[in-house]
Short mmCIF file of C-alpha atoms and ligand atoms in Angstrom, two decimals:
data_model
loop_
_atom_site.label_atom_id
_atom_site.label_comp_id
_atom_site.label_asym_id
_atom_site.label_seq_id
_atom_site.Cartn_x
_atom_site.Cartn_y
_atom_site.Cartn_z
CA MET A 5 -16.76 14.95 -14.45
CA THR A 6 -13.99 15.80 -11.98
CA ALA A 7 -15.36 16.78 -8.60
CA ASP A 8 -14.05 19.68 -6.51
CA PHE A 9 -13.44 19.01 -2.85
CA PRO A 10 -14.03 22.46 -1.26
CA LEU A 11 -12.36 23.01 2.09
CA ARG A 12 -14.33 23.57 5.30
CA ARG A 13 -11.45 24.31 7.63
CA THR A 14 -11.36 23.05 11.21
CA THR A 15 -11.59 25.63 13.96
CA ARG A 16 -9.67 23.33 16.28
CA PRO A 17 -6.46 22.19 14.53
CA VAL A 18 -3.82 20.35 16.50
CA PRO A 19 -1.66 23.16 18.01
CA ASP A 20 1.58 23.83 16.10
CA ALA A 21 3.81 22.75 18.99
CA GLU A 22 1.94 19.47 19.43
CA ARG A 23 2.08 18.76 15.69
CA GLU A 24 5.83 19.40 15.65
CA THR A 25 6.29 16.95 18.53
CA ILE A 26 4.31 14.33 16.61
CA LEU A 27 6.30 14.98 13.42
CA SER A 28 9.56 14.43 15.30
CA ASP A 29 8.60 10.78 15.93
CA PRO A 30 5.42 9.92 14.00
CA GLY A 31 5.75 6.12 13.85
CA PHE A 32 3.12 4.73 11.48
CA GLY A 33 -0.68 4.86 11.66
CA ARG A 34 -0.74 6.46 15.09
CA TYR A 35 -1.54 10.12 14.32
CA PHE A 36 -3.90 11.73 11.84
CA THR A 37 -4.06 15.15 10.27
CA ASP A 38 -6.70 17.82 10.95
CA HIS A 39 -8.96 17.11 7.98
CA MET A 40 -10.52 14.35 5.90
CA ALA A 41 -11.82 14.37 2.32
CA THR A 42 -15.25 12.78 1.93
CA ALA A 43 -17.96 12.12 -0.64
CA VAL A 44 -21.10 10.01 -0.65
CA TRP A 45 -22.53 7.83 -3.40
CA SER A 46 -26.20 6.89 -3.56
CA ARG A 47 -27.74 4.53 -6.06
CA ASP A 48 -30.26 7.22 -7.05
CA THR A 49 -28.05 10.30 -7.28
CA GLY A 50 -24.50 9.01 -7.80
CA TRP A 51 -21.57 10.88 -6.20
CA HIS A 52 -22.33 14.01 -4.16
CA ASP A 53 -21.33 16.02 -1.06
CA HIS A 54 -17.63 16.20 -1.96
CA GLU A 55 -15.63 18.21 0.57
CA VAL A 56 -12.57 18.42 2.75
CA ARG A 57 -13.78 18.87 6.31
CA PRO A 58 -12.57 18.57 9.89
CA LEU A 59 -11.51 15.02 10.82
CA GLU A 60 -14.31 13.50 12.84
CA ALA A 61 -15.93 10.15 13.64
CA PHE A 62 -18.51 8.66 11.30
CA SER A 63 -21.95 7.97 12.65
CA LEU A 64 -22.92 4.45 11.55
CA HIS A 65 -26.15 2.58 12.08
CA PRO A 66 -25.48 -0.78 13.81
CA ALA A 67 -26.82 -2.45 10.65
CA ALA A 68 -24.40 -0.61 8.33
CA ALA A 69 -23.62 -3.22 5.68
CA VAL A 70 -19.84 -2.89 5.94
CA LEU A 71 -19.96 -4.11 9.56
CA HIS A 72 -21.59 -7.36 8.45
CA TYR A 73 -20.55 -8.11 4.88
CA ALA A 74 -17.22 -6.23 4.61
CA GLN A 75 -18.03 -4.40 1.37
CA GLU A 76 -14.98 -2.14 1.64
CA ILE A 77 -11.84 -1.21 -0.30
CA PHE A 78 -8.86 1.03 0.35
CA GLU A 79 -5.64 2.43 -1.06
CA GLY A 80 -2.29 3.49 0.37
CA LEU A 81 0.10 6.09 -1.02
CA LYS A 82 2.43 8.79 0.28
CA ALA A 83 3.25 12.49 -0.13
CA TYR A 84 6.92 13.47 0.00
CA ARG A 85 8.47 16.85 0.77
CA HIS A 86 11.34 17.87 -1.50
CA ALA A 87 14.33 20.00 -0.49
CA ASP A 88 12.67 23.20 -1.82
CA GLY A 89 9.65 22.63 0.45
CA SER A 90 7.29 21.48 -2.32
CA VAL A 91 5.10 18.39 -1.80
CA TRP A 92 4.74 15.56 -4.32
CA LEU A 93 2.81 12.32 -4.85
CA PHE A 94 4.40 9.21 -6.40
CA ARG A 95 2.35 7.61 -9.20
CA PRO A 96 -1.04 8.39 -7.61
CA GLU A 97 -2.73 7.65 -10.96
CA ALA A 98 -1.78 3.99 -10.45
CA ASN A 99 -3.52 4.00 -7.05
CA ALA A 100 -6.59 5.66 -8.62
CA ARG A 101 -6.80 2.93 -11.25
CA ARG A 102 -6.29 0.14 -8.72
CA PHE A 103 -9.03 1.69 -6.56
CA GLN A 104 -11.34 1.42 -9.57
CA ARG A 105 -10.39 -2.22 -10.16
CA SER A 106 -10.97 -3.01 -6.47
CA ALA A 107 -14.34 -1.22 -6.63
CA ARG A 108 -15.45 -3.35 -9.59
CA ARG A 109 -14.49 -6.56 -7.77
CA LEU A 110 -16.35 -5.56 -4.58
CA ALA A 111 -19.44 -4.30 -6.49
CA LEU A 112 -18.76 -0.75 -5.27
CA PRO A 113 -19.23 2.39 -7.38
CA GLU A 114 -16.13 3.55 -9.24
CA LEU A 115 -14.68 6.94 -8.44
CA ASP A 116 -13.21 8.49 -11.59
CA GLU A 117 -9.44 8.91 -11.63
CA GLN A 118 -9.50 12.72 -11.64
CA SER A 119 -11.85 12.89 -8.64
CA PHE A 120 -9.64 10.43 -6.73
CA LEU A 121 -6.62 12.64 -7.46
CA ALA A 122 -8.58 15.80 -6.60
CA SER A 123 -9.61 14.38 -3.22
CA VAL A 124 -6.05 13.37 -2.33
CA GLU A 125 -4.58 16.68 -3.48
CA ALA A 126 -7.24 18.73 -1.67
CA LEU A 127 -6.57 16.90 1.59
CA VAL A 128 -2.77 17.13 1.30
CA SER A 129 -3.01 20.86 0.46
CA ALA A 130 -5.29 21.50 3.44
CA ASP A 131 -2.97 19.59 5.77
CA GLU A 132 0.33 20.62 4.16
CA PRO A 133 1.95 21.49 7.54
CA TRP A 134 1.57 17.77 8.40
CA VAL A 135 3.93 16.70 5.60
CA PRO A 136 7.22 16.04 7.42
CA ALA A 137 10.28 18.11 6.55
CA HIS A 138 12.67 16.94 3.84
CA GLY A 139 15.71 15.10 5.07
CA ASP A 140 15.11 11.97 7.08
CA GLU A 141 12.77 9.93 4.88
CA LYS A 142 9.54 10.73 6.64
CA SER A 143 6.38 11.16 4.58
CA LEU A 144 2.65 11.70 4.81
CA TYR A 145 0.80 8.39 4.43
CA ILE A 146 -2.54 8.79 2.65
CA ARG A 147 -5.40 6.34 3.00
CA PRO A 148 -8.35 6.64 0.56
CA TYR A 149 -11.17 4.14 1.18
CA MET A 150 -14.86 3.51 0.66
CA PHE A 151 -17.39 1.34 2.43
CA ALA A 152 -21.02 0.23 2.41
CA ALA A 153 -22.76 2.71 4.73
CA GLU A 154 -26.37 1.69 4.04
CA SER A 155 -28.16 0.14 7.00
CA PHE A 156 -29.63 -3.18 5.95
CA LEU A 157 -29.07 -6.87 6.58
CA GLY A 158 -28.95 -8.85 3.37
CA VAL A 159 -26.22 -9.79 0.94
CA ARG A 160 -26.43 -7.36 -1.96
CA PRO A 161 -24.42 -4.30 -3.05
CA ALA A 162 -25.20 -1.38 -0.75
CA ALA A 163 -27.13 1.60 -2.10
CA THR A 164 -25.20 4.16 0.00
CA ILE A 165 -21.41 4.30 -0.03
CA GLN A 166 -19.11 6.52 2.00
CA TYR A 167 -15.80 7.58 0.43
CA ALA A 168 -13.09 9.15 2.57
CA VAL A 169 -9.41 10.04 2.53
CA ILE A 170 -7.47 10.38 5.77
CA ALA A 171 -3.74 10.95 6.24
CA GLY A 172 -1.08 10.75 8.90
CA PRO A 173 2.67 11.32 9.15
CA ALA A 174 4.91 8.28 8.78
CA GLY A 175 8.46 7.84 10.00
CA PRO A 176 11.21 5.98 8.17
CA TYR A 177 10.11 2.34 8.12
CA PHE A 178 13.49 1.10 9.33
CA SER A 179 14.44 3.34 12.22
CA SER A 180 17.82 1.65 12.57
CA GLY A 181 18.71 1.32 8.89
CA VAL A 182 17.66 -1.34 6.39
CA THR A 183 17.45 -4.69 8.15
CA GLY A 184 16.50 -8.03 6.66
CA VAL A 185 13.48 -10.10 7.67
CA THR A 186 12.72 -13.80 7.61
CA LEU A 187 9.41 -14.89 6.08
CA TRP A 188 7.19 -17.64 7.44
CA VAL A 189 5.94 -19.88 4.61
CA THR A 190 2.54 -20.94 5.88
CA ALA A 191 1.09 -24.32 4.95
CA ASN A 192 -2.12 -23.71 6.89
CA TYR A 193 -3.44 -20.51 5.36
CA THR A 194 -3.82 -19.15 1.86
CA ARG A 195 -4.48 -15.52 1.08
CA ALA A 196 -6.26 -15.82 -2.25
CA ALA A 197 -7.67 -18.24 -4.78
CA THR A 198 -8.44 -17.91 -8.48
CA GLY A 199 -11.67 -15.96 -8.85
CA GLY A 200 -11.41 -14.60 -5.31
CA THR A 201 -10.44 -11.11 -4.14
CA GLY A 202 -6.65 -11.50 -3.96
CA ASP A 203 -6.01 -8.85 -6.61
CA ALA A 204 -8.34 -6.34 -4.93
CA LYS A 205 -7.33 -4.17 -1.99
CA CYS A 206 -10.26 -4.98 0.29
CA GLY A 207 -10.29 -5.14 4.05
CA GLY A 208 -11.47 -8.75 4.12
CA ASN A 209 -8.18 -9.93 2.63
CA TYR A 210 -6.32 -8.46 5.58
CA ALA A 211 -8.77 -9.76 8.22
CA GLY A 212 -8.16 -13.23 6.79
CA SER A 213 -4.40 -12.78 7.05
CA LEU A 214 -4.24 -12.07 10.78
CA ALA A 215 -4.23 -15.70 11.94
CA ALA A 216 -1.34 -16.43 9.57
CA GLN A 217 0.47 -13.37 10.90
CA ILE A 218 0.14 -14.75 14.44
CA GLU A 219 1.42 -18.14 13.22
CA ALA A 220 4.46 -16.39 11.70
CA GLN A 221 5.20 -14.55 14.93
CA GLU A 222 4.93 -17.77 16.92
CA HIS A 223 7.69 -19.12 14.69
CA GLY A 224 9.89 -16.07 15.15
CA CYS A 225 9.13 -14.51 11.75
CA GLU A 226 8.00 -10.94 11.09
CA GLN A 227 5.92 -11.58 7.97
CA VAL A 228 4.12 -14.36 6.10
CA LEU A 229 4.87 -15.63 2.61
CA TYR A 230 1.68 -16.95 1.02
CA LEU A 231 1.60 -19.79 -1.50
CA ASP A 232 -1.01 -20.50 -4.16
CA SER A 233 -4.26 -22.07 -2.98
CA SER A 234 -4.40 -24.99 -5.43
CA ASP A 235 -1.37 -27.06 -4.45
CA HIS A 236 0.68 -24.79 -2.16
CA SER A 237 3.72 -25.05 -4.40
CA ARG A 238 4.10 -21.53 -5.87
CA LEU A 239 5.06 -18.22 -4.25
CA GLU A 240 2.40 -15.52 -4.19
CA GLU A 241 3.22 -12.52 -2.01
CA SER A 242 3.79 -11.36 1.52
CA GLY A 243 1.06 -9.85 3.73
CA THR A 244 1.46 -6.28 2.47
CA MET A 245 4.27 -6.58 -0.07
CA ASN A 246 5.11 -8.23 -3.37
CA ILE A 247 8.10 -10.57 -3.64
CA CYS A 248 11.10 -10.27 -6.01
CA LEU A 249 14.11 -12.53 -6.53
CA VAL A 250 17.48 -11.45 -7.94
CA THR A 251 19.54 -14.13 -9.70
CA SER A 252 23.25 -14.48 -10.30
CA ASP A 253 22.67 -14.24 -14.08
CA GLY A 254 21.00 -10.85 -13.75
CA GLN A 255 17.29 -11.58 -13.68
CA LEU A 256 14.77 -9.88 -11.44
CA ILE A 257 11.95 -12.41 -11.09
CA THR A 258 8.57 -11.74 -9.52
CA PRO A 259 5.40 -13.89 -9.46
CA SER A 260 2.93 -13.14 -12.27
CA LEU A 261 -0.24 -11.20 -11.60
CA GLY A 262 -3.52 -13.04 -11.04
CA THR A 263 -4.31 -13.64 -7.41
CA ILE A 264 -1.79 -11.14 -5.99
CA LEU A 265 -2.12 -7.39 -5.50
CA GLU A 266 -0.65 -5.42 -8.40
CA GLY A 267 1.72 -3.28 -6.32
CA VAL A 268 2.77 0.16 -7.49
CA THR A 269 6.21 -0.49 -6.02
CA ARG A 270 6.41 -3.88 -7.80
CA ASP A 271 5.64 -2.18 -11.09
CA SER A 272 8.22 0.55 -10.40
CA VAL A 273 10.87 -2.05 -9.59
CA LEU A 274 10.14 -3.92 -12.84
CA GLU A 275 10.49 -0.66 -14.79
CA LEU A 276 13.74 0.33 -13.09
CA ALA A 277 15.30 -3.15 -13.30
CA THR A 278 17.13 -2.55 -16.60
CA GLU A 279 18.81 0.56 -15.17
CA HIS A 280 20.37 -1.82 -12.63
CA GLY A 281 21.53 -4.26 -15.29
CA LEU A 282 18.67 -6.68 -14.57
CA THR A 283 16.15 -8.34 -16.89
CA PRO A 284 12.63 -8.14 -15.43
CA VAL A 285 10.77 -11.46 -15.52
CA GLU A 286 7.19 -12.15 -14.38
CA ARG A 287 6.56 -15.88 -13.96
CA SER A 288 5.58 -18.44 -11.39
CA ILE A 289 8.23 -19.52 -8.88
CA THR A 290 7.94 -22.74 -6.89
CA VAL A 291 9.02 -23.22 -3.29
CA GLN A 292 11.25 -26.04 -4.54
CA GLU A 293 12.97 -23.63 -6.95
CA LEU A 294 13.35 -21.04 -4.21
CA ARG A 295 14.90 -23.57 -1.88
CA ASP A 296 17.25 -25.05 -4.50
CA SER A 297 18.32 -21.75 -5.98
CA CYS A 298 19.04 -20.18 -2.60
CA ALA A 299 21.08 -23.28 -1.71
CA ASP A 300 23.14 -23.32 -4.93
CA GLY A 301 23.56 -19.53 -5.08
CA THR A 302 21.48 -18.99 -8.24
CA VAL A 303 19.25 -16.67 -6.26
CA THR A 304 21.46 -14.06 -4.65
CA GLU A 305 18.89 -11.70 -3.16
CA VAL A 306 15.21 -11.64 -2.30
CA PHE A 307 13.23 -8.56 -1.36
CA ALA A 308 9.65 -7.51 -0.71
CA ALA A 309 8.25 -4.34 -2.32
CA GLY A 310 5.48 -2.07 -1.05
CA THR A 311 4.67 1.58 -0.36
CA ALA A 312 5.24 1.43 3.41
CA ALA A 313 8.82 0.13 3.44
CA VAL A 314 9.73 0.61 -0.25
CA LEU A 315 12.00 -2.47 -0.39
CA THR A 316 12.50 -4.89 2.49
CA PRO A 317 15.41 -7.33 2.21
CA ILE A 318 14.30 -10.93 2.80
CA VAL A 319 17.21 -12.80 4.29
CA GLY A 320 15.58 -16.16 4.95
CA PHE A 321 12.51 -18.41 4.77
CA ARG A 322 11.15 -20.77 7.39
CA SER A 323 8.32 -23.31 7.34
CA GLU A 324 7.44 -26.58 9.08
CA GLU A 325 9.97 -28.32 6.85
CA LEU A 326 12.13 -25.56 5.41
CA GLU A 327 14.90 -23.32 6.74
CA THR A 328 16.56 -21.39 3.94
CA THR A 329 19.02 -18.52 4.07
CA VAL A 330 19.26 -16.10 1.16
CA GLY A 331 22.82 -15.22 0.13
CA ASP A 332 24.92 -14.55 3.20
CA GLY A 333 21.86 -13.68 5.31
CA ALA A 334 22.43 -9.92 5.04
CA PRO A 335 20.58 -7.31 2.90
CA GLY A 336 21.86 -7.50 -0.67
CA LYS A 337 23.53 -4.76 -2.73
CA VAL A 338 20.95 -4.78 -5.54
CA THR A 339 18.09 -4.50 -3.04
CA VAL A 340 19.68 -1.49 -1.38
CA ALA A 341 20.50 0.13 -4.76
CA ILE A 342 16.95 -0.19 -6.11
CA ARG A 343 15.52 0.98 -2.79
CA ASP A 344 17.76 4.07 -2.85
CA HIS A 345 16.82 4.69 -6.50
CA ILE A 346 13.10 4.76 -5.71
CA LEU A 347 13.61 6.93 -2.60
CA ASP A 348 15.80 9.34 -4.62
CA LEU A 349 12.97 9.70 -7.14
CA GLN A 350 10.30 10.11 -4.46
CA TYR A 351 12.24 12.78 -2.58
CA GLY A 352 13.29 14.62 -5.75
CA ARG A 353 16.99 13.91 -5.29
CA ILE A 354 17.32 12.77 -8.92
CA PRO A 355 15.43 13.91 -12.05
CA ASP A 356 12.00 12.32 -12.56
CA ASN A 357 12.66 11.03 -16.08
CA LYS A 358 9.67 8.65 -15.85
CA GLY A 359 7.06 11.33 -15.12
CA TRP A 360 6.10 9.49 -11.93
CA LEU A 361 5.85 12.52 -9.62
CA ARG A 362 2.83 14.80 -9.31
CA LYS A 363 3.19 18.13 -7.55
CA VAL A 364 0.55 18.99 -4.95
CA CYS A 365 1.79 22.26 -3.49
C1 PLP B 439 -1.24 -7.56 -0.22
C2 PLP B 439 -0.35 -6.48 -0.71
N1 PLP B 439 0.55 -6.78 -1.67
C3 PLP B 439 1.37 -5.84 -2.17
C4 PLP B 439 1.35 -4.53 -1.70
C5 PLP B 439 2.26 -3.51 -2.28
O1 PLP B 439 1.56 -2.57 -3.03
P1 PLP B 439 2.09 -1.10 -3.24
O2 PLP B 439 3.46 -1.22 -3.80
O3 PLP B 439 1.14 -0.48 -4.20
O4 PLP B 439 2.09 -0.45 -1.90
C6 PLP B 439 0.44 -4.19 -0.70
C7 PLP B 439 0.39 -2.82 -0.18
O5 PLP B 439 -0.49 -2.09 -0.55
C8 PLP B 439 -0.43 -5.18 -0.20
O6 PLP B 439 -1.31 -4.89 0.78
#
């Protein structure tokens, strides 16, 4: 049954002038709106206490299971303001379903799709003034999550789970236009193994990626490219984005699902590929193939796809024994065209002929 998330409005919202200052330069993940949506699950009573309430700190017992065993999952999606002032979500049903898949993998209770959507919509409606104005590709980033709140020490699924949705304004990812990044291909760290949690969006995956991220930065790279765990020969994904290759014979190739996160942006790119004259292909790609096909020009563009940056051009790869430039080392035309296509859909600049947008208010 779909839950309602009734609003208990804050008596101390961020003053209008302060909010407008924040919205003029929000960055990412720095500021949060006035409210949060919450619900609690208990083993005995199921889901209860759904509401949208003033944003405030949680009170956690020092033995709260999440602090010890990391039983936690999250999602990330955005709300976009259109030119007429209305506010829309992009494929939130896909996030709801992925949240359920992540919950199953982490032995957490599933939140039904309609309640997930209701919680997100109730929060965005309550904090509508926080959705940046139409025009310069800002958005409201929305973070649903749930975690083991029961206080106990012992490895078993927790009997009390806290669900919450918070949100904060996000600026355009590339403040100075779309620039390309170079990925560090790590030989020392893997992100996921068969049977592990690679296809779930759980905090532990990201904690485990931080050392690799530092390694990448030490080698002058912004992001990591992970390889498979069995023989380190096949491409998996980047830290928070899926990887796609564009070939000179018109294929758009991306690694198959399995140990990677099933990105909503990845799926959107695969669906839009044909409109850009490309054949979508999901298959494994080896580092050797990447290296050879960048060298001989078979691969003309590489990009990473994810909610935060939409599409990020990948202009090179670096590892202990590899230094590869993609194309001419500049963002490619296809990458920019698909990126613009998705942004045009999200901001309502072209008709939504896929039924991907959901109006909030
Ligand atoms: C590991 C990982 N891969 C891929 C993605 C891209 O997913 P999406 O397009 O749904 O944002 C993300 C971002 O959520 C991620 O964290």
